[in-house]
Amino acid sequence: MAIKTRVLPETLTSNGNAFDLSNETFGELRDANGLLGNMPAIHERLAEDGYLLFRNYLDKEKVLAARRELIEKLDSIGLIDRSKPLLDAIFSGDTSGIVGSDRKAFARELRSGPALKEICFSGRIMSFFEEFFGDEILHLNYIWVRNRRRGAATPCHYDWVYMGRGTRNVVTAWIPQGAVPLVDGPLAILHGSHEWEELQQTYGSIDVDTDKEKNPYGGGSLTKDPNQPQQRYGGRWLTTEFEPGDVLMFGMFTLHCSLDNESPENRIRLSTDTRYQLASEPADERWIGDDPFGHGMM
Ligand SMILES: O=C(O)CCC(=O)C(=O)O
């Protein structure tokens, strides 16, 4: 399916690398809304595609409340252009507030607002995963908040590399905290990558915190160039434009990256990613508790 966007830029890039936008190698994420109410079909779709996209699934007003909460926090250290509407999240160009702040404390503050916790850890998302897993669930306590400014992008990676010390049966929910048009750098999924055994057993088996020396990839990502795994293994990069209320879910071994944020207005792309699993299965202790330790823990 070709991308049905209002304005399709001539090029789409991730970390400066242009995607091959031909139909065989690039397309649009398909939604799974038609499968709601049919959990076996939802499982089948996840096994087939490696992702699930639900449009307009979460309470839009609650998402916008979480968006406001995030932007107010960014504004408190001067990152938001106050001459523009607050909810537009336009970058002020002034990073002096970050330099003077305790970054760790600020990151903790950013991910711990009540509106954000409500959208990520209560209501529809939790009832979805309870039904999906068919028993009591837990969520990793950490909320990964992404505030990607113009020029920034997330490199290609499997989530397992960052949170692979518990069960493999974990699902990520990527929640756009506001609208994310293509120019603002949404997430992209490499369709088919959840079935690439060789990649899972090589790059995919690394632990980003303990395998620094034997890790030929630098940090935890596979590459900044989305063409590289595609040329080697195939698959189609899929993305779309997101609206508040949409949620994209995928497993630990679905390769993903983000497009570059090229917002002409300098809008900050805001999203979160959170993880859900069965409560009875082991959970990666780095991301559990009131104030998860994160990557500082070996
Ligand atoms: O939003 C992003 O840029 C990265 C998100 C991500 O890597 C994830 O959801 O696992």
Tab-separated table of C-alpha atoms and ligand atoms in Angstrom:
chain	number	residue	atom	x	y	z
A	1	MET	CA	0.000	0.000	0.000
A	2	ALA	CA	1.467	3.381	-0.940
A	3	ILE	CA	1.498	6.044	1.765
A	4	LYS	CA	-1.737	8.041	1.695
A	5	THR	CA	-0.404	11.198	3.197
A	6	ARG	CA	-1.540	14.698	2.505
A	7	VAL	CA	1.970	15.827	1.576
A	8	LEU	CA	4.562	13.165	0.819
A	9	PRO	CA	8.026	14.683	0.918
A	10	GLU	CA	10.276	13.770	-1.988
A	11	THR	CA	12.681	12.106	0.373
A	12	LEU	CA	12.302	10.528	3.777
A	13	THR	CA	15.412	9.965	5.812
A	14	SER	CA	16.586	8.427	9.043
A	15	ASN	CA	19.815	9.818	10.440
A	16	GLY	CA	20.391	11.390	7.046
A	17	ASN	CA	19.992	8.127	5.101
A	18	ALA	CA	17.306	8.278	2.422
A	19	PHE	CA	14.801	5.428	2.334
A	20	ASP	CA	14.148	3.797	-1.012
A	21	LEU	CA	10.544	4.916	-1.396
A	22	SER	CA	9.617	2.437	-4.133
A	23	ASN	CA	6.594	0.281	-3.432
A	24	GLU	CA	8.571	-2.925	-2.878
A	25	THR	CA	10.691	-1.401	-0.139
A	26	PHE	CA	8.519	1.218	1.521
A	27	GLY	CA	4.864	1.501	2.470
A	28	GLU	CA	2.267	2.323	5.052
A	29	LEU	CA	1.538	0.587	8.355
A	30	ARG	CA	-1.898	-1.044	8.255
A	31	ASP	CA	-4.254	-0.683	11.151
A	32	ALA	CA	-5.738	-3.626	13.015
A	33	ASN	CA	-8.896	-1.880	14.219
A	34	GLY	CA	-11.061	-4.342	12.301
A	35	LEU	CA	-9.713	-7.141	14.525
A	36	LEU	CA	-10.693	-5.556	17.836
A	37	GLY	CA	-12.879	-7.962	19.795
A	38	ASN	CA	-11.170	-10.952	18.184
A	39	MET	CA	-8.047	-11.690	20.238
A	40	PRO	CA	-6.984	-14.817	18.309
A	41	ALA	CA	-6.983	-12.740	15.106
A	42	ILE	CA	-4.978	-10.013	16.854
A	43	HIS	CA	-2.363	-12.595	17.891
A	44	GLU	CA	-2.271	-13.923	14.361
A	45	ARG	CA	-1.773	-10.427	12.979
A	46	LEU	CA	1.086	-9.733	15.394
A	47	ALA	CA	2.720	-13.027	14.413
A	48	GLU	CA	2.288	-12.197	10.752
A	49	ASP	CA	3.265	-8.508	10.702
A	50	GLY	CA	5.401	-8.094	13.820
A	51	TYR	CA	3.304	-5.071	14.821
A	52	LEU	CA	-0.220	-3.904	15.585
A	53	LEU	CA	-1.498	-0.424	14.853
A	54	PHE	CA	-4.714	0.738	16.491
A	55	ARG	CA	-6.101	4.054	15.356
A	56	ASN	CA	-8.010	6.306	17.711
A	57	TYR	CA	-7.761	3.673	20.438
A	58	LEU	CA	-6.712	5.699	23.471
A	59	ASP	CA	-8.711	8.577	24.922
A	60	LYS	CA	-7.625	11.546	22.805
A	61	GLU	CA	-8.282	14.112	25.544
A	62	LYS	CA	-6.149	12.140	27.975
A	63	VAL	CA	-3.332	11.914	25.434
A	64	LEU	CA	-3.500	15.666	24.941
A	65	ALA	CA	-3.409	16.171	28.720
A	66	ALA	CA	-0.231	14.077	28.822
A	67	ARG	CA	1.137	16.103	25.918
A	68	ARG	CA	0.456	19.348	27.764
A	69	GLU	CA	2.110	17.990	30.898
A	70	LEU	CA	5.252	17.045	28.929
A	71	ILE	CA	5.419	20.375	27.135
A	72	GLU	CA	5.028	22.336	30.365
A	73	LYS	CA	8.001	20.460	31.774
A	74	LEU	CA	10.074	21.167	28.661
A	75	ASP	CA	8.970	24.785	28.912
A	76	SER	CA	10.153	24.964	32.512
A	77	ILE	CA	13.745	24.648	31.260
A	78	GLY	CA	13.239	27.060	28.384
A	79	LEU	CA	12.944	24.607	25.468
A	80	ILE	CA	9.566	25.848	24.234
A	81	ASP	CA	8.982	28.906	22.050
A	82	ARG	CA	6.428	30.876	24.054
A	83	SER	CA	5.476	33.062	21.119
A	84	LYS	CA	3.688	29.992	19.642
A	85	PRO	CA	0.736	28.037	21.075
A	86	LEU	CA	2.048	25.866	23.892
A	87	LEU	CA	0.542	22.630	22.563
A	88	ASP	CA	2.407	23.065	19.254
A	89	ALA	CA	5.650	22.253	21.106
A	90	ILE	CA	7.835	24.521	18.997
A	91	PHE	CA	11.492	24.397	20.010
A	92	SER	CA	12.815	27.717	21.314
A	93	GLY	CA	16.341	27.067	20.077
A	94	ASP	CA	17.613	27.722	23.597
A	95	THR	CA	19.292	24.771	25.297
A	96	SER	CA	20.962	26.736	28.087
A	97	GLY	CA	18.315	25.455	30.519
A	98	ILE	CA	19.397	21.867	29.855
A	99	VAL	CA	23.018	22.689	30.457
A	100	GLY	CA	22.170	24.171	33.849
A	101	SER	CA	19.834	21.342	34.882
A	102	ASP	CA	20.374	18.016	36.593
A	103	ARG	CA	19.620	15.930	33.505
A	104	LYS	CA	18.860	12.728	35.336
A	105	ALA	CA	16.458	14.467	37.698
A	106	PHE	CA	14.799	16.253	34.811
A	107	ALA	CA	14.375	13.025	32.822
A	108	ARG	CA	12.803	11.426	35.906
A	109	GLU	CA	10.497	14.407	36.284
A	110	LEU	CA	9.543	14.208	32.599
A	111	ARG	CA	8.452	10.599	32.815
A	112	SER	CA	6.581	10.773	36.084
A	113	GLY	CA	3.631	13.108	35.477
A	114	PRO	CA	0.182	11.835	36.494
A	115	ALA	CA	-1.426	12.450	33.086
A	116	LEU	CA	1.358	10.535	31.360
A	117	LYS	CA	1.117	7.643	33.802
A	118	GLU	CA	-2.623	7.557	33.340
A	119	ILE	CA	-2.416	7.144	29.578
A	120	CYS	CA	0.423	4.603	29.717
A	121	PHE	CA	-0.522	2.545	32.753
A	122	SER	CA	-4.293	2.592	33.189
A	123	GLY	CA	-7.527	2.324	31.271
A	124	ARG	CA	-7.676	1.009	27.737
A	125	ILE	CA	-4.048	0.093	27.274
A	126	MET	CA	-4.021	-2.054	30.411
A	127	SER	CA	-7.294	-3.777	29.597
A	128	PHE	CA	-6.025	-4.483	26.092
A	129	PHE	CA	-2.913	-6.207	27.415
A	130	GLU	CA	-4.846	-8.109	30.097
A	131	GLU	CA	-6.973	-9.601	27.372
A	132	PHE	CA	-4.009	-10.037	25.048
A	133	PHE	CA	-1.945	-11.971	27.608
A	134	GLY	CA	-4.982	-13.682	29.123
A	135	ASP	CA	-3.825	-13.324	32.734
A	136	GLU	CA	-2.499	-10.806	35.227
A	137	ILE	CA	-0.003	-8.462	33.593
A	138	LEU	CA	2.669	-6.039	34.654
A	139	HIS	CA	4.172	-3.091	32.882
A	140	LEU	CA	7.825	-2.118	33.151
A	141	ASN	CA	7.681	0.981	35.355
A	142	TYR	CA	9.935	3.083	33.198
A	143	ILE	CA	8.315	5.396	30.638
A	144	TRP	CA	10.692	6.142	27.795
A	145	VAL	CA	9.849	9.742	26.835
A	146	ARG	CA	11.083	10.833	23.415
A	147	ASN	CA	11.308	14.514	22.697
A	148	ARG	CA	13.011	14.517	19.340
A	149	ARG	CA	13.938	17.894	17.990
A	150	ARG	CA	14.524	18.772	14.360
A	151	GLY	CA	17.490	16.800	13.003
A	152	ALA	CA	17.137	13.955	15.503
A	153	ALA	CA	16.217	10.334	14.787
A	154	THR	CA	16.329	6.963	16.517
A	155	PRO	CA	18.660	4.411	14.863
A	156	CYS	CA	17.523	0.881	13.863
A	157	HIS	CA	17.285	-1.529	16.783
A	158	TYR	CA	15.534	-4.438	18.444
A	159	ASP	CA	14.142	-3.566	21.882
A	160	TRP	CA	15.454	-6.825	23.329
A	161	VAL	CA	19.008	-5.435	23.349
A	162	TYR	CA	17.893	-2.832	25.897
A	163	MET	CA	15.497	-4.890	28.023
A	164	GLY	CA	16.334	-8.537	27.459
A	165	ARG	CA	16.815	-9.859	31.001
A	166	GLY	CA	13.345	-11.217	31.518
A	167	THR	CA	10.785	-12.997	29.423
A	168	ARG	CA	10.907	-12.616	25.658
A	169	ASN	CA	7.161	-12.302	25.724
A	170	VAL	CA	7.051	-8.516	26.120
A	171	VAL	CA	5.147	-6.064	23.945
A	172	THR	CA	6.113	-2.425	23.403
A	173	ALA	CA	3.438	0.256	23.005
A	174	TRP	CA	4.657	3.302	21.117
A	175	ILE	CA	2.264	6.133	21.888
A	176	PRO	CA	2.458	9.375	19.939
A	177	GLN	CA	1.807	12.105	22.500
A	178	GLY	CA	0.086	14.296	19.943
A	179	ALA	CA	-0.102	14.245	16.159
A	180	VAL	CA	3.071	13.062	14.419
A	181	PRO	CA	3.060	13.831	10.694
A	182	LEU	CA	5.794	12.348	8.496
A	183	VAL	CA	7.925	15.494	8.633
A	184	ASP	CA	8.051	15.300	12.424
A	185	GLY	CA	9.834	11.932	12.322
A	186	PRO	CA	7.444	9.127	13.331
A	187	LEU	CA	8.471	5.554	14.052
A	188	ALA	CA	9.027	3.094	11.173
A	189	ILE	CA	8.934	-0.719	11.337
A	190	LEU	CA	10.920	-3.067	9.101
A	191	HIS	CA	8.237	-5.546	8.122
A	192	GLY	CA	9.494	-9.135	8.215
A	193	SER	CA	12.328	-8.417	10.655
A	194	HIS	CA	10.613	-10.303	13.502
A	195	GLU	CA	11.306	-13.508	11.573
A	196	TRP	CA	15.019	-13.048	10.925
A	197	GLU	CA	16.591	-15.740	13.109
A	198	GLU	CA	20.149	-14.902	12.071
A	199	LEU	CA	19.818	-11.247	13.057
A	200	GLN	CA	18.142	-12.190	16.320
A	201	GLN	CA	20.929	-14.603	17.210
A	202	THR	CA	23.711	-12.144	16.362
A	203	TYR	CA	22.951	-8.479	16.916
A	204	GLY	CA	19.671	-9.302	18.642
A	205	SER	CA	21.293	-11.337	21.419
A	206	ILE	CA	23.421	-8.487	22.740
A	207	ASP	CA	22.829	-6.885	26.143
A	208	VAL	CA	23.638	-3.209	25.715
A	209	ASP	CA	24.944	-2.853	29.280
A	210	THR	CA	27.165	-5.906	29.601
A	211	ASP	CA	28.295	-6.650	26.061
A	212	LYS	CA	29.983	-3.354	25.324
A	213	GLU	CA	33.258	-4.995	24.295
A	214	LYS	CA	31.912	-7.795	22.167
A	215	ASN	CA	29.349	-5.485	20.666
A	216	PRO	CA	30.509	-4.549	17.159
A	217	TYR	CA	27.628	-2.138	16.757
A	218	GLY	CA	28.749	0.591	19.127
A	219	GLY	CA	25.737	1.391	21.318
A	220	GLY	CA	22.670	-0.799	21.316
A	221	SER	CA	21.516	-0.042	17.831
A	222	LEU	CA	22.204	-2.136	14.750
A	223	THR	CA	22.830	0.761	12.390
A	224	LYS	CA	21.814	4.308	11.607
A	225	ASP	CA	21.206	3.349	7.994
A	226	PRO	CA	17.796	1.691	7.480
A	227	ASN	CA	18.879	0.472	4.032
A	228	GLN	CA	21.558	-1.780	5.488
A	229	PRO	CA	19.375	-4.485	7.083
A	230	GLN	CA	16.899	-4.200	4.242
A	231	GLN	CA	19.560	-4.841	1.619
A	232	ARG	CA	20.805	-7.838	3.557
A	233	TYR	CA	17.530	-9.435	4.663
A	234	GLY	CA	14.745	-7.808	2.646
A	235	GLY	CA	11.500	-6.520	4.124
A	236	ARG	CA	9.624	-3.258	3.697
A	237	TRP	CA	9.961	-0.187	5.871
A	238	LEU	CA	6.503	0.902	6.963
A	239	THR	CA	5.400	4.086	8.627
A	240	THR	CA	2.440	6.424	8.715
A	241	GLU	CA	1.160	9.715	10.075
A	242	PHE	CA	-0.104	9.418	13.632
A	243	GLU	CA	-2.897	11.189	15.462
A	244	PRO	CA	-3.386	11.484	19.225
A	245	GLY	CA	-5.147	8.313	20.402
A	246	ASP	CA	-3.250	6.014	18.006
A	247	VAL	CA	-0.994	3.311	19.416
A	248	LEU	CA	1.602	1.142	17.693
A	249	MET	CA	2.573	-2.150	19.346
A	250	PHE	CA	5.363	-4.573	18.522
A	251	GLY	CA	7.436	-7.358	19.998
A	252	MET	CA	11.011	-7.397	21.237
A	253	PHE	CA	12.354	-8.545	17.855
A	254	THR	CA	10.757	-6.148	15.412
A	255	LEU	CA	13.410	-3.873	13.958
A	256	HIS	CA	12.440	-0.220	14.075
A	257	CYS	CA	13.875	3.256	13.790
A	258	SER	CA	12.458	6.715	13.437
A	259	LEU	CA	12.419	9.067	10.520
A	260	ASP	CA	14.332	12.312	10.881
A	261	ASN	CA	12.386	15.130	12.410
A	262	GLU	CA	12.401	17.733	9.648
A	263	SER	CA	9.607	19.884	10.985
A	264	PRO	CA	9.751	23.221	9.153
A	265	GLU	CA	8.163	24.803	12.233
A	266	ASN	CA	10.772	23.286	14.555
A	267	ARG	CA	8.137	21.182	16.303
A	268	ILE	CA	9.451	18.754	18.893
A	269	ARG	CA	8.171	15.219	18.241
A	270	LEU	CA	6.726	13.853	21.463
A	271	SER	CA	6.044	10.183	22.053
A	272	THR	CA	6.510	7.530	24.695
A	273	ASP	CA	7.268	3.836	24.634
A	274	THR	CA	6.246	1.472	27.433
A	275	ARG	CA	6.298	-2.318	27.895
A	276	TYR	CA	3.802	-4.955	29.054
A	277	GLN	CA	4.125	-8.647	29.924
A	278	LEU	CA	2.652	-11.413	32.052
A	279	ALA	CA	3.094	-10.739	35.787
A	280	SER	CA	4.040	-14.384	36.317
A	281	GLU	CA	7.083	-14.203	34.015
A	282	PRO	CA	10.489	-12.757	34.872
A	283	ALA	CA	10.839	-9.024	34.256
A	284	ASP	CA	14.020	-7.101	33.453
A	285	GLU	CA	14.890	-5.637	36.853
A	286	ARG	CA	16.532	-2.547	35.354
A	287	TRP	CA	13.111	-1.147	34.509
A	288	ILE	CA	11.110	-2.198	37.555
A	289	GLY	CA	10.301	-0.287	40.765
A	290	ASP	CA	9.395	3.248	41.797
A	291	ASP	CA	12.578	4.713	40.405
A	292	PRO	CA	13.996	2.169	37.949
A	293	PHE	CA	17.738	1.963	37.799
A	294	GLY	CA	17.899	1.814	34.023
A	295	HIS	CA	21.129	1.331	32.122
A	296	GLY	CA	23.297	2.318	35.084
A	297	MET	CA	22.861	-1.207	36.471
A	298	MET	CA	25.130	-3.947	35.150
B	1	LIG	O1	10.296	7.110	19.429
B	1	LIG	C1	11.445	6.831	19.128
B	1	LIG	O2	12.164	7.581	18.465
B	1	LIG	C2	12.054	5.523	19.562
B	1	LIG	C3	11.062	4.583	20.113
B	1	LIG	C4	11.603	3.207	20.297
B	1	LIG	O3	12.720	2.915	20.034
B	1	LIG	C5	10.726	2.175	20.812
B	1	LIG	O4	9.514	2.400	20.910
B	1	LIG	O5	11.233	1.086	21.132
